[in-house]
Amino acid sequence: MAKRPYHQSKSAKRQKNAAKPANDGSNEQVLLLDVKSLLSRYKKVERPAETLEEENARASPLPVHVPPERFSEIDVKISELSSTGDGLGLSSTLDHVYVVPFTIPGDFVRAKVVTYFPQAGYTLTDFIRVISPAPQRDDSLVKCPYFSKCAGCQIQMLPYELQLQHKRSIVEKAYRNFSSLTPEVIPTIGETIGSPLQYGYRTKLTPHFDGPPGSMTRKAKRDPLERKGFKTVPPIGFNLKGTRKIIDIEDCPIGTDAVREGLQRERKDIAADFAKYTKGATIFLRESTLRRPKLVANDVTVESAVHGDGEKTSTKDTGPSPDATNEISIKNDVKHTNPLRSEYIDEKTCITDQRAISTEYIDNFEFKNTAGAFFQNNNSILPKFTAYIREAILPTTQITQAKPIKYLIDAYCGSGLFTITLSSLFQSSMGIDIAGASIVAAKANATANNISNASFMTADASKLFEHVKYPPEETVVIIDPPRKGCDDPFLQQLLRFGPRRVVYVSCNVHTQARDVGVLVEGVEGCRYEIERLQGFDFFPQTGHVEGVAILARSDVAGKAE
Ligand SMILES: C[S@@+](CC[C@H](N)C(=O)[O-])C[C@H]1O[C@@H](n2cnc3c(N)ncnc32)[C@H](O)[C@@H]1O
């Protein structure tokens, strides 16, 4: 690979990235496609003049965009909301787009020019203020004092119903722009399923702070003793939108109460000790749940008394307990059968050590995980989400020629969320993940939840095809890769294996659309149809959406399911 010239500036690199072909699902590519689409709708038409007036008007050259000076202020009318969560407004010459964060269609705003991308046809700006608001803007909905500065959330001013509609259009555009499929094979995108909690939902936050100014001199890099501590408490928080500068964030209302309290504690500790820090750091905050059942005298047979320290005592839980007052801990055998307990107390704590074990309860299954390993960040929506997948993963109508589906492969399984919550639907399940710590957790979670029909393997997802013994026509594969999506060797092997159904879950609907395009196009003897496409709002107030695609093999005999 050619070396980047030493003198090439970051800005030159960003210019190059902004002109890259749209296939990697990055923010830049998604933005570029939205810009091109907006410009194409206003393109100056090259056709012969139809009237004398038109001919005369054409005699004077069309005005072309003259880029405003860097850091100058401009006024922009926003005409659409891009899939990146930024407002887009056309220049008065209709041939250039201003990208203004924290705005929605209909806003007329003042913005500061930051970076001009002539080839890509847009300029990034900083939002300054609203001159006249869009009818749909409701600033009373904004719950965070850092909104419109912090890079974390983009659309707090948009009523929730409209956030969900916008996310549906993100999924729609993703399949239009990234899947290379013709519109006939893309089903109508379902309504976005909302999050029960629209604030206070995020179970993980990672605010950070930079090292003291001048702490990383060449000398200090070589010798830590050369490093100097802070003279004042550093800003601890998240990046200022569009920059790498950290702004001080005292509270983050999209976080759960436990992680918000954790943030307060960590900030206090760092403030007390700030002079000792010679390097920047990331603060890790992950919610964890301590679940304890309640004792109800009428419904529960108490076998021994509660200890003041909450140590294990025994009980039999026989039903709901509206008048519960005492608390007891749960007997091991009861816990392992995973009963749908009607009464328990969940105590939430905040873990700050990434190596510690966090516990979450989803559909009353217990998930323990190394806190720093992957786990979904919005627990409030997970029961709706797993219920949807349970309902959609198997064919709705069984055809006589086809064998029933008995096997599940959970590629990119993490600590076993899908393998475990779906295990009762299958005779046997297998999970695979590249992270060894997640596989250790997945095995322990299966055991703790009394699931004996699941096995797990640490490996690259594409290796699973070397090991799998399940007959493809009786198998479903669920895929939930990281943002970059699946690599081609994985998709080609998946097509060669040819499972009866595929469920593709992703936090990046653009790479999902690209990969689903490959599966629908298929190979000789194996291609897929898209049964359903739908977004889930795992990330309220932000421009992100989780996509679910349900695919069925279209060339299985008697495919009338
Ligand atoms: C979005 S998470 C999904 C985890 C799980 N399905 C869940 O919902 O908790 C993606 C997972 O893919 C794993 N991963 C990343 N690259 C992988 C690869 N090449 N092969 C297998 N797993 C991979 C990560 O370790 C991570 O656990």
Coordinates of C-alpha atoms and ligand atoms in Angstrom, one line a residue:
M1 CA 0.0 0.0 0.0
A2 CA 1.3 3.5 -0.9
K3 CA 2.5 5.5 2.1
R4 CA 0.6 8.6 2.9
P5 CA 2.8 11.6 2.2
Y6 CA 4.3 12.9 5.4
H7 CA 3.0 16.4 4.9
Q8 CA -0.6 15.3 4.0
S9 CA -2.9 17.2 6.4
K10 CA -5.8 15.6 8.2
S11 CA -8.0 17.9 6.2
A12 CA -6.6 16.4 2.9
K13 CA -7.4 13.0 4.3
R14 CA -10.9 14.1 5.2
Q15 CA -11.3 15.6 1.7
K16 CA -10.3 12.2 0.2
N17 CA -12.6 10.3 2.5
A18 CA -15.5 12.6 1.6
A19 CA -15.1 11.6 -2.1
K20 CA -14.8 7.8 -1.4
P21 CA -17.3 5.4 -3.1
A22 CA -20.4 4.8 -0.9
N23 CA -20.1 1.2 0.3
D24 CA -18.5 1.1 3.7
G25 CA -21.5 2.5 5.6
S26 CA -19.3 5.2 7.3
N27 CA -20.9 8.5 8.4
E28 CA -19.0 10.2 5.6
Q29 CA -20.4 7.9 2.9
V30 CA -23.9 8.1 4.3
L31 CA -23.7 11.9 4.3
L32 CA -22.2 12.1 0.8
L33 CA -25.1 10.0 -0.6
D34 CA -27.7 12.3 1.1
V35 CA -25.9 15.4 -0.2
K36 CA -25.8 14.0 -3.8
S37 CA -29.4 13.0 -3.6
L38 CA -30.5 16.5 -2.4
L39 CA -28.3 18.2 -5.1
S40 CA -29.7 15.9 -7.9
R41 CA -33.2 17.0 -7.0
Y42 CA -32.2 20.6 -7.7
K43 CA -29.8 20.0 -10.6
K44 CA -29.8 22.7 -13.2
V45 CA -31.4 21.1 -16.2
E46 CA -29.5 20.9 -19.4
R47 CA -32.2 21.1 -22.1
P48 CA -33.0 23.5 -25.0
A49 CA -34.7 26.7 -24.0
E50 CA -38.4 26.4 -24.8
T51 CA -39.3 30.2 -25.0
L52 CA -37.5 33.4 -26.0
E53 CA -37.6 34.6 -22.4
E54 CA -35.9 31.4 -21.3
E55 CA -33.3 31.8 -24.0
N56 CA -32.6 35.3 -22.9
A57 CA -32.4 34.3 -19.3
R58 CA -30.0 31.5 -20.2
A59 CA -27.7 34.1 -21.9
S60 CA -26.5 35.2 -18.5
P61 CA -24.5 32.5 -16.9
L62 CA -26.0 30.5 -14.0
P63 CA -24.7 31.7 -10.7
V64 CA -22.3 29.1 -9.2
H65 CA -21.5 28.6 -5.5
V66 CA -18.7 30.7 -4.1
P67 CA -17.5 29.1 -0.9
P68 CA -17.8 31.5 2.1
E69 CA -14.6 32.1 4.0
R70 CA -13.7 29.6 6.7
F71 CA -15.2 30.6 10.1
S72 CA -17.5 33.2 8.5
E73 CA -21.2 33.1 9.5
I74 CA -23.9 32.2 7.1
D75 CA -27.7 31.8 7.3
V76 CA -29.1 28.6 6.0
K77 CA -32.7 27.2 5.4
I78 CA -32.7 23.5 6.3
S79 CA -34.5 21.3 3.8
E80 CA -33.9 17.8 5.1
L81 CA -32.5 15.7 7.9
S82 CA -29.8 13.4 6.8
S83 CA -29.3 9.8 7.9
T84 CA -26.4 11.1 10.0
G85 CA -28.8 13.2 12.0
D86 CA -27.5 16.5 10.5
G87 CA -29.7 19.2 8.9
L88 CA -28.9 19.8 5.2
G89 CA -29.5 23.2 3.5
L90 CA -28.9 24.2 -0.1
S91 CA -26.8 27.2 -1.1
S92 CA -28.7 30.0 -2.9
T93 CA -27.1 28.8 -6.1
L94 CA -28.7 25.3 -5.5
D95 CA -25.4 23.5 -6.3
H96 CA -23.9 23.2 -2.9
V97 CA -25.1 21.8 0.5
Y98 CA -24.4 23.2 4.0
V99 CA -24.4 20.5 6.7
V100 CA -25.7 22.0 9.9
P101 CA -25.9 19.8 13.0
F102 CA -28.7 20.1 15.6
T103 CA -31.2 21.4 13.0
I104 CA -34.3 19.9 11.4
P105 CA -36.2 20.6 8.1
G106 CA -37.9 24.0 8.1
D107 CA -35.4 25.6 10.5
F108 CA -33.7 28.8 9.3
V109 CA -30.4 29.0 11.2
R110 CA -27.1 30.8 11.6
A111 CA -24.0 28.6 11.2
K112 CA -20.3 28.9 11.1
V113 CA -18.4 27.6 8.1
V114 CA -15.8 25.0 9.1
T115 CA -14.7 22.7 6.3
Y116 CA -15.3 22.9 2.6
F117 CA -15.4 19.8 0.5
P118 CA -15.7 21.0 -3.1
Q119 CA -15.6 17.6 -4.8
A120 CA -18.2 16.1 -2.5
G121 CA -20.4 19.2 -2.9
Y122 CA -20.8 20.1 0.8
T123 CA -19.5 22.3 3.6
L124 CA -19.5 21.2 7.3
T125 CA -20.6 24.0 9.6
D126 CA -21.1 24.6 13.3
F127 CA -24.6 25.4 14.5
I128 CA -24.8 28.8 16.1
R129 CA -28.5 29.6 16.6
V130 CA -32.0 29.2 15.3
I131 CA -33.2 32.4 13.5
S132 CA -36.7 31.0 12.9
P133 CA -37.7 27.5 14.0
A134 CA -39.3 24.8 12.0
P135 CA -42.9 24.1 13.0
Q136 CA -41.8 20.6 14.2
R137 CA -39.1 21.9 16.4
D138 CA -40.0 21.7 20.1
D139 CA -37.1 23.0 22.2
S140 CA -39.1 22.3 25.4
L141 CA -38.3 18.6 24.8
V142 CA -34.6 19.1 25.1
K143 CA -33.5 17.7 28.5
C144 CA -29.8 18.1 28.3
P145 CA -28.0 21.5 28.9
Y146 CA -25.2 20.3 26.6
F147 CA -27.5 19.6 23.6
S148 CA -26.3 21.3 20.5
K149 CA -22.7 21.2 21.7
C150 CA -22.1 17.6 22.8
A151 CA -21.6 15.1 19.9
G152 CA -23.7 12.4 21.6
C153 CA -27.3 13.3 20.7
Q154 CA -28.6 15.0 17.5
I155 CA -32.4 15.3 17.7
Q156 CA -33.6 16.0 21.2
M157 CA -35.8 18.8 19.8
L158 CA -37.7 16.5 17.6
P159 CA -41.0 15.0 19.0
Y160 CA -40.5 11.3 19.6
E161 CA -43.1 10.2 17.0
L162 CA -41.1 12.2 14.4
Q163 CA -37.8 10.7 15.6
L164 CA -39.3 7.2 14.9
Q165 CA -40.6 8.3 11.4
H166 CA -37.1 9.7 10.6
K167 CA -35.5 6.4 11.6
R168 CA -37.9 4.6 9.3
S169 CA -36.7 6.8 6.4
I170 CA -33.1 6.0 7.4
V171 CA -33.8 2.3 6.9
E172 CA -35.6 3.1 3.6
K173 CA -32.7 5.1 2.3
A174 CA -30.1 2.6 3.4
Y175 CA -31.8 -0.1 1.4
R176 CA -32.2 2.2 -1.6
N177 CA -28.6 3.4 -1.5
F178 CA -26.5 0.6 -0.2
S179 CA -28.2 -2.7 -1.2
S180 CA -27.9 -2.5 -5.0
L181 CA -31.4 -4.2 -5.1
T182 CA -34.3 -3.1 -7.3
P183 CA -37.2 -1.5 -5.4
E184 CA -39.5 -4.5 -6.2
V185 CA -37.5 -6.9 -3.9
I186 CA -37.4 -4.5 -1.0
P187 CA -40.5 -4.8 1.1
T188 CA -42.2 -1.8 2.7
I189 CA -40.2 -0.8 5.8
G190 CA -42.2 -1.4 9.0
E191 CA -42.8 1.4 11.5
T192 CA -39.9 1.9 13.8
I193 CA -40.5 0.2 17.1
G194 CA -40.0 2.8 19.9
S195 CA -38.0 2.5 23.1
P196 CA -40.1 2.4 26.3
L197 CA -37.5 4.8 27.8
Q198 CA -36.6 7.8 25.7
Y199 CA -34.3 9.2 28.3
G200 CA -32.5 7.3 31.1
Y201 CA -32.0 4.3 28.9
R202 CA -28.3 4.0 28.3
T203 CA -26.7 1.4 30.5
K204 CA -23.1 2.3 29.5
L205 CA -21.3 5.6 29.3
T206 CA -17.7 6.3 28.6
P207 CA -16.8 10.0 29.3
H208 CA -13.1 10.9 29.1
F209 CA -10.6 13.5 29.7
D210 CA -7.3 14.5 28.0
G211 CA -3.9 14.6 29.6
P212 CA -2.6 17.9 31.1
P213 CA -1.4 20.4 28.6
G214 CA 2.2 19.8 27.6
S215 CA 2.2 16.4 29.4
M216 CA 3.1 14.5 26.2
T217 CA 6.3 16.3 25.3
R218 CA 8.9 14.0 23.5
K219 CA 10.8 13.7 26.7
A220 CA 7.6 12.8 28.7
K221 CA 6.7 10.2 26.1
R222 CA 10.0 8.5 26.7
D223 CA 10.1 9.0 30.5
P224 CA 6.8 8.9 32.5
L225 CA 8.6 10.7 35.4
E226 CA 8.9 13.7 33.1
R227 CA 5.1 14.0 33.0
K228 CA 3.4 16.7 35.0
G229 CA 0.0 16.5 36.5
F230 CA -3.0 18.8 36.0
K231 CA -2.9 22.3 37.6
T232 CA -6.7 22.5 37.6
V233 CA -9.5 19.9 37.2
P234 CA -9.7 18.9 33.5
P235 CA -13.0 18.9 31.5
I236 CA -14.5 15.4 31.8
G237 CA -17.1 14.5 29.3
F238 CA -17.7 14.0 25.6
N239 CA -16.4 15.6 22.4
L240 CA -17.6 18.9 21.2
K241 CA -19.5 18.2 18.0
G242 CA -17.3 18.0 15.0
T243 CA -14.1 18.3 17.1
R244 CA -11.9 16.2 19.4
K245 CA -12.1 18.8 22.1
I246 CA -13.7 17.4 25.3
I247 CA -16.4 19.5 26.9
D248 CA -17.1 19.1 30.6
I249 CA -20.3 17.1 31.1
E250 CA -21.7 17.0 34.6
D251 CA -24.7 14.8 33.8
C252 CA -26.0 12.8 30.8
P253 CA -29.8 12.4 30.9
I254 CA -29.9 9.6 28.4
G255 CA -27.9 7.5 30.9
T256 CA -29.7 5.3 33.4
D257 CA -29.9 6.7 37.0
A258 CA -27.2 4.2 38.1
V259 CA -24.7 5.4 35.5
R260 CA -25.6 9.0 36.0
E261 CA -24.8 8.6 39.7
G262 CA -21.6 6.7 38.8
L263 CA -20.6 9.7 36.7
Q264 CA -21.1 12.1 39.6
R265 CA -19.0 9.8 41.9
E266 CA -16.2 9.4 39.4
R267 CA -16.1 13.1 38.6
K268 CA -15.8 13.9 42.3
D269 CA -13.0 11.3 42.8
I270 CA -11.0 12.7 39.8
A271 CA -11.5 16.3 41.0
A272 CA -10.1 15.3 44.4
D273 CA -7.1 13.6 42.9
F274 CA -6.6 15.6 39.6
A275 CA -3.0 16.5 40.2
K276 CA -2.0 12.8 40.2
Y277 CA -3.2 12.3 36.7
T278 CA -0.4 12.7 34.1
K279 CA -2.3 11.1 31.2
G280 CA -5.8 11.3 29.9
A281 CA -8.2 8.5 30.5
T282 CA -11.7 7.1 29.7
I283 CA -14.1 6.6 32.6
F284 CA -16.0 3.3 32.2
L285 CA -19.6 3.3 33.6
R286 CA -21.7 0.2 33.2
E287 CA -25.0 -0.5 34.9
S288 CA -25.3 -3.8 36.7
T289 CA -28.3 -5.4 38.4
L290 CA -28.5 -7.1 41.8
R291 CA -31.9 -9.0 41.7
R292 CA -33.4 -10.3 44.9
P293 CA -36.8 -11.9 45.2
K294 CA -39.4 -10.5 47.7
L295 CA -41.0 -12.8 50.3
V296 CA -44.8 -13.0 50.4
A297 CA -46.2 -14.8 53.4
N298 CA -49.4 -16.0 51.6
D299 CA -47.9 -17.3 48.5
V300 CA -44.4 -18.3 49.4
T301 CA -43.3 -21.2 51.6
V302 CA -40.5 -19.9 53.7
E303 CA -37.9 -22.6 54.5
S304 CA -35.6 -20.4 56.5
A305 CA -35.3 -16.9 57.7
V306 CA -33.7 -13.9 56.1
H307 CA -30.2 -13.0 57.2
G308 CA -29.6 -9.3 57.8
D309 CA -26.6 -9.4 55.4
G310 CA -28.8 -10.7 52.6
E311 CA -27.0 -14.1 52.5
K312 CA -28.6 -17.0 50.8
T313 CA -31.7 -18.4 52.5
S314 CA -34.2 -20.6 51.0
T315 CA -37.7 -20.3 49.7
K316 CA -40.2 -21.7 47.3
D317 CA -41.9 -19.1 45.1
T318 CA -45.4 -20.1 44.3
G319 CA -46.9 -17.0 42.8
P320 CA -47.5 -13.3 42.8
S321 CA -47.1 -11.4 46.1
P322 CA -48.9 -8.1 46.1
D323 CA -48.3 -7.5 49.8
A324 CA -44.6 -8.4 49.9
T325 CA -42.6 -6.7 52.6
N326 CA -39.7 -8.9 53.6
E327 CA -36.9 -9.8 51.3
I328 CA -35.2 -13.1 51.0
S329 CA -32.6 -14.3 48.5
I330 CA -33.3 -17.1 46.1
K331 CA -32.5 -20.7 46.5
N332 CA -30.0 -22.0 43.9
D333 CA -32.3 -24.6 42.3
V334 CA -35.1 -22.0 41.9
K335 CA -32.7 -19.6 40.3
H336 CA -31.4 -22.0 37.8
T337 CA -34.8 -23.0 36.5
N338 CA -35.3 -19.3 35.6
P339 CA -38.9 -19.0 36.7
L340 CA -40.8 -16.0 35.5
R341 CA -40.8 -14.4 38.9
S342 CA -43.6 -12.0 39.5
E343 CA -41.9 -10.2 42.5
Y344 CA -38.4 -9.2 42.9
I345 CA -36.3 -6.2 43.8
D346 CA -33.7 -5.0 41.3
E347 CA -31.0 -3.0 42.8
K348 CA -29.0 -1.1 40.2
T349 CA -25.3 -0.4 40.6
C350 CA -22.7 1.2 38.5
I351 CA -19.5 -0.8 37.6
T352 CA -16.4 1.2 36.8
D353 CA -13.9 -1.7 36.3
Q354 CA -14.1 -3.1 32.8
R355 CA -12.9 -6.5 34.1
A356 CA -15.6 -6.7 36.7
I357 CA -18.7 -8.8 36.1
S358 CA -22.0 -7.1 35.2
T359 CA -25.4 -8.7 35.4
E360 CA -28.4 -8.0 33.3
Y361 CA -31.9 -9.6 33.3
I362 CA -33.5 -9.9 29.9
D363 CA -36.8 -11.8 29.7
N364 CA -35.9 -13.1 33.1
F365 CA -32.8 -14.8 31.8
E366 CA -29.7 -13.8 33.7
F367 CA -26.7 -12.5 31.7
K368 CA -23.4 -12.1 33.3
N369 CA -20.7 -10.5 31.3
T370 CA -17.2 -9.0 31.6
A371 CA -18.4 -5.3 32.0
G372 CA -16.1 -4.1 29.3
A373 CA -17.3 -6.7 26.7
F374 CA -20.2 -6.1 24.4
F375 CA -23.7 -6.0 25.7
Q376 CA -26.6 -4.1 24.3
N377 CA -26.9 -0.6 25.8
N378 CA -30.7 -0.1 26.1
N379 CA -32.2 -2.8 28.3
S380 CA -35.7 -1.2 28.2
I381 CA -36.3 -2.2 24.6
L382 CA -34.8 -5.7 24.7
P383 CA -37.9 -7.5 25.8
K384 CA -39.8 -6.1 22.8
F385 CA -36.9 -6.8 20.6
T386 CA -36.4 -10.5 21.6
A387 CA -40.2 -11.0 21.4
Y388 CA -40.1 -9.7 17.8
I389 CA -37.3 -12.0 16.9
R390 CA -39.0 -15.0 18.5
E391 CA -42.1 -14.3 16.5
A392 CA -40.3 -13.7 13.2
I393 CA -37.4 -16.2 13.3
L394 CA -39.5 -19.3 12.2
P395 CA -41.8 -19.4 9.2
T396 CA -45.3 -18.3 9.9
T397 CA -46.8 -21.1 7.9
Q398 CA -45.2 -24.6 7.6
I399 CA -45.3 -26.2 4.2
T400 CA -45.7 -29.9 3.9
Q401 CA -42.6 -30.6 1.8
A402 CA -40.2 -28.6 4.0
K403 CA -38.7 -30.1 7.2
P404 CA -39.4 -28.2 10.4
I405 CA -36.5 -25.9 11.5
K406 CA -34.7 -27.3 14.5
Y407 CA -31.4 -25.6 14.6
L408 CA -30.0 -22.1 15.4
I409 CA -26.6 -20.6 14.6
D410 CA -25.9 -17.4 16.4
A411 CA -23.0 -15.8 14.5
Y412 CA -21.4 -12.9 16.5
C413 CA -23.2 -14.2 19.6
G414 CA -21.5 -12.0 22.3
S415 CA -22.5 -13.4 25.7
G416 CA -25.4 -15.4 24.2
L417 CA -28.3 -13.0 24.2
F418 CA -30.0 -14.6 21.2
T419 CA -28.8 -18.2 21.7
I420 CA -30.2 -18.1 25.2
T421 CA -33.5 -16.2 24.7
L422 CA -34.4 -18.2 21.7
S423 CA -33.1 -21.6 22.8
S424 CA -36.5 -23.1 23.6
L425 CA -37.5 -22.8 19.9
F426 CA -34.7 -25.1 18.8
Q427 CA -33.5 -28.6 19.4
S428 CA -29.9 -27.4 19.3
S429 CA -28.1 -24.0 19.1
M430 CA -24.6 -22.9 18.4
G431 CA -23.0 -19.5 19.1
I432 CA -19.8 -18.2 17.8
D433 CA -17.9 -15.0 18.7
I434 CA -14.3 -13.8 18.2
A435 CA -14.1 -12.5 21.8
G436 CA -12.9 -15.3 24.1
A437 CA -14.3 -13.5 27.2
S438 CA -17.7 -13.3 25.6
I439 CA -17.7 -17.0 24.9
V440 CA -16.7 -17.8 28.4
A441 CA -19.6 -15.7 29.6
A442 CA -22.0 -17.2 27.0
K443 CA -21.2 -20.8 28.3
A444 CA -21.6 -19.7 31.9
N445 CA -24.9 -17.9 31.1
A446 CA -26.3 -21.0 29.3
T447 CA -25.5 -23.1 32.4
A448 CA -26.9 -20.6 34.8
N449 CA -30.1 -20.4 32.8
N450 CA -30.4 -24.2 32.7
I451 CA -30.0 -24.4 29.0
S452 CA -28.4 -27.6 27.9
N453 CA -29.0 -27.5 24.1
A454 CA -26.5 -24.7 23.3
S455 CA -22.8 -24.9 22.5
F456 CA -20.4 -22.0 21.9
M457 CA -17.1 -21.5 20.1
T458 CA -14.5 -18.8 20.1
A459 CA -13.6 -18.1 16.5
D460 CA -14.0 -15.8 13.5
A461 CA -17.6 -16.1 12.3
S462 CA -16.5 -17.5 8.9
K463 CA -14.9 -20.5 10.7
L464 CA -18.3 -21.7 11.9
F465 CA -18.9 -23.3 8.5
E466 CA -16.0 -25.7 9.1
H467 CA -17.7 -27.0 12.2
V468 CA -21.4 -26.9 11.7
K469 CA -23.1 -30.2 11.4
Y470 CA -26.7 -28.9 11.1
P471 CA -28.7 -29.6 7.9
P472 CA -29.0 -26.2 6.2
E473 CA -32.7 -26.6 5.3
E474 CA -33.5 -27.1 9.1
T475 CA -31.3 -24.2 10.3
V476 CA -31.7 -20.5 11.0
V477 CA -28.7 -18.2 11.2
I478 CA -28.9 -15.0 13.2
I479 CA -26.2 -12.5 12.4
D480 CA -25.4 -9.5 14.6
P481 CA -22.0 -8.1 13.5
P482 CA -20.2 -4.9 14.5
R483 CA -20.9 -1.6 12.6
K484 CA -18.7 -2.6 9.7
G485 CA -21.0 -5.5 8.9
C486 CA -19.9 -8.9 7.6
D487 CA -16.9 -9.5 5.4
D488 CA -17.3 -11.1 2.0
P489 CA -15.8 -14.5 2.9
F490 CA -18.4 -14.8 5.6
L491 CA -21.3 -14.0 3.3
Q492 CA -20.0 -16.3 0.5
Q493 CA -19.7 -19.2 2.9
L494 CA -23.1 -18.4 4.3
L495 CA -24.5 -18.6 0.8
R496 CA -22.7 -21.9 0.2
F497 CA -24.1 -23.3 3.4
G498 CA -27.6 -21.9 2.5
P499 CA -29.6 -22.0 5.8
R500 CA -33.3 -21.9 5.4
R501 CA -33.7 -18.5 7.1
V502 CA -31.4 -15.7 8.1
V503 CA -32.1 -13.0 10.7
Y504 CA -29.8 -10.0 10.3
V505 CA -29.6 -7.6 13.2
S506 CA -27.4 -4.5 13.0
C507 CA -26.7 -1.2 14.6
N508 CA -25.6 0.1 11.1
V509 CA -28.4 -0.3 8.7
H510 CA -26.2 0.8 5.8
T511 CA -23.7 -2.1 6.0
Q512 CA -26.7 -4.3 6.8
A513 CA -28.4 -3.2 3.5
R514 CA -25.1 -3.8 1.6
D515 CA -24.8 -7.4 3.0
V516 CA -28.5 -8.2 2.6
G517 CA -28.1 -7.1 -1.0
V518 CA -25.4 -9.8 -1.4
L519 CA -27.6 -12.5 0.1
V520 CA -30.6 -11.5 -2.0
E521 CA -28.5 -11.5 -5.2
G522 CA -27.2 -14.9 -4.0
V523 CA -25.2 -17.5 -5.8
E524 CA -26.2 -20.3 -8.2
G525 CA -28.7 -22.4 -6.2
C526 CA -29.0 -20.2 -3.2
R527 CA -30.6 -16.8 -2.9
Y528 CA -32.8 -15.0 -0.3
E529 CA -36.0 -13.0 -0.2
I530 CA -36.5 -10.2 2.3
E531 CA -39.6 -11.0 4.3
R532 CA -39.5 -8.0 6.7
L533 CA -37.4 -5.0 7.4
Q534 CA -37.9 -2.9 10.5
G535 CA -36.0 -0.5 12.7
F536 CA -35.9 -0.6 16.5
D537 CA -35.1 2.6 18.4
F538 CA -32.2 1.4 20.6
F539 CA -30.8 4.9 20.6
P540 CA -33.5 7.6 21.3
Q541 CA -32.4 11.3 20.8
T542 CA -29.6 10.2 18.5
G543 CA -29.5 9.6 14.7
H544 CA -28.9 5.9 15.1
V545 CA -31.3 3.0 14.6
E546 CA -31.0 -0.8 15.0
G547 CA -32.2 -2.6 11.9
V548 CA -33.7 -6.1 11.7
A549 CA -34.0 -8.0 8.4
I550 CA -35.8 -11.3 8.1
L551 CA -34.7 -13.4 5.1
A552 CA -36.0 -16.7 3.8
R553 CA -34.3 -18.9 1.2
S554 CA -36.2 -18.3 -2.0
D555 CA -35.2 -21.5 -3.8
V556 CA -36.3 -24.0 -1.2
A557 CA -38.8 -26.4 -2.8
G558 CA -42.4 -25.3 -2.1
K559 CA -41.4 -21.9 -0.8
A560 CA -44.9 -20.8 -0.2
E561 CA -44.1 -20.1 3.4
Ligands
LIG1 C1 -23.0 -6.1 17.9 S1 -22.2 -7.3 18.9 C2 -23.5 -8.5 19.1 C3 -23.4 -9.4 20.3 C4 -24.7 -10.2 20.6 N1 -25.4 -10.7 19.5 C5 -25.6 -9.4 21.6 O1 -26.6 -8.8 21.1 O2 -25.2 -9.2 22.7 C6 -21.1 -7.9 17.8 C7 -20.3 -9.1 18.3 O3 -19.5 -9.5 17.2 C8 -18.2 -10.0 17.7 N2 -17.3 -10.1 16.5 C9 -16.7 -9.0 15.9 N3 -16.0 -9.5 14.8 C10 -16.3 -10.8 14.8 C11 -15.8 -11.9 13.9 N4 -15.1 -11.6 12.8 N5 -16.3 -13.1 14.1 C12 -17.1 -13.4 15.2 N6 -17.5 -12.5 16.0 C13 -17.1 -11.2 15.9 C14 -17.9 -9.1 18.8 O4 -17.0 -9.6 19.7 C15 -19.3 -8.8 19.4 O5 -19.6 -9.6 20.5

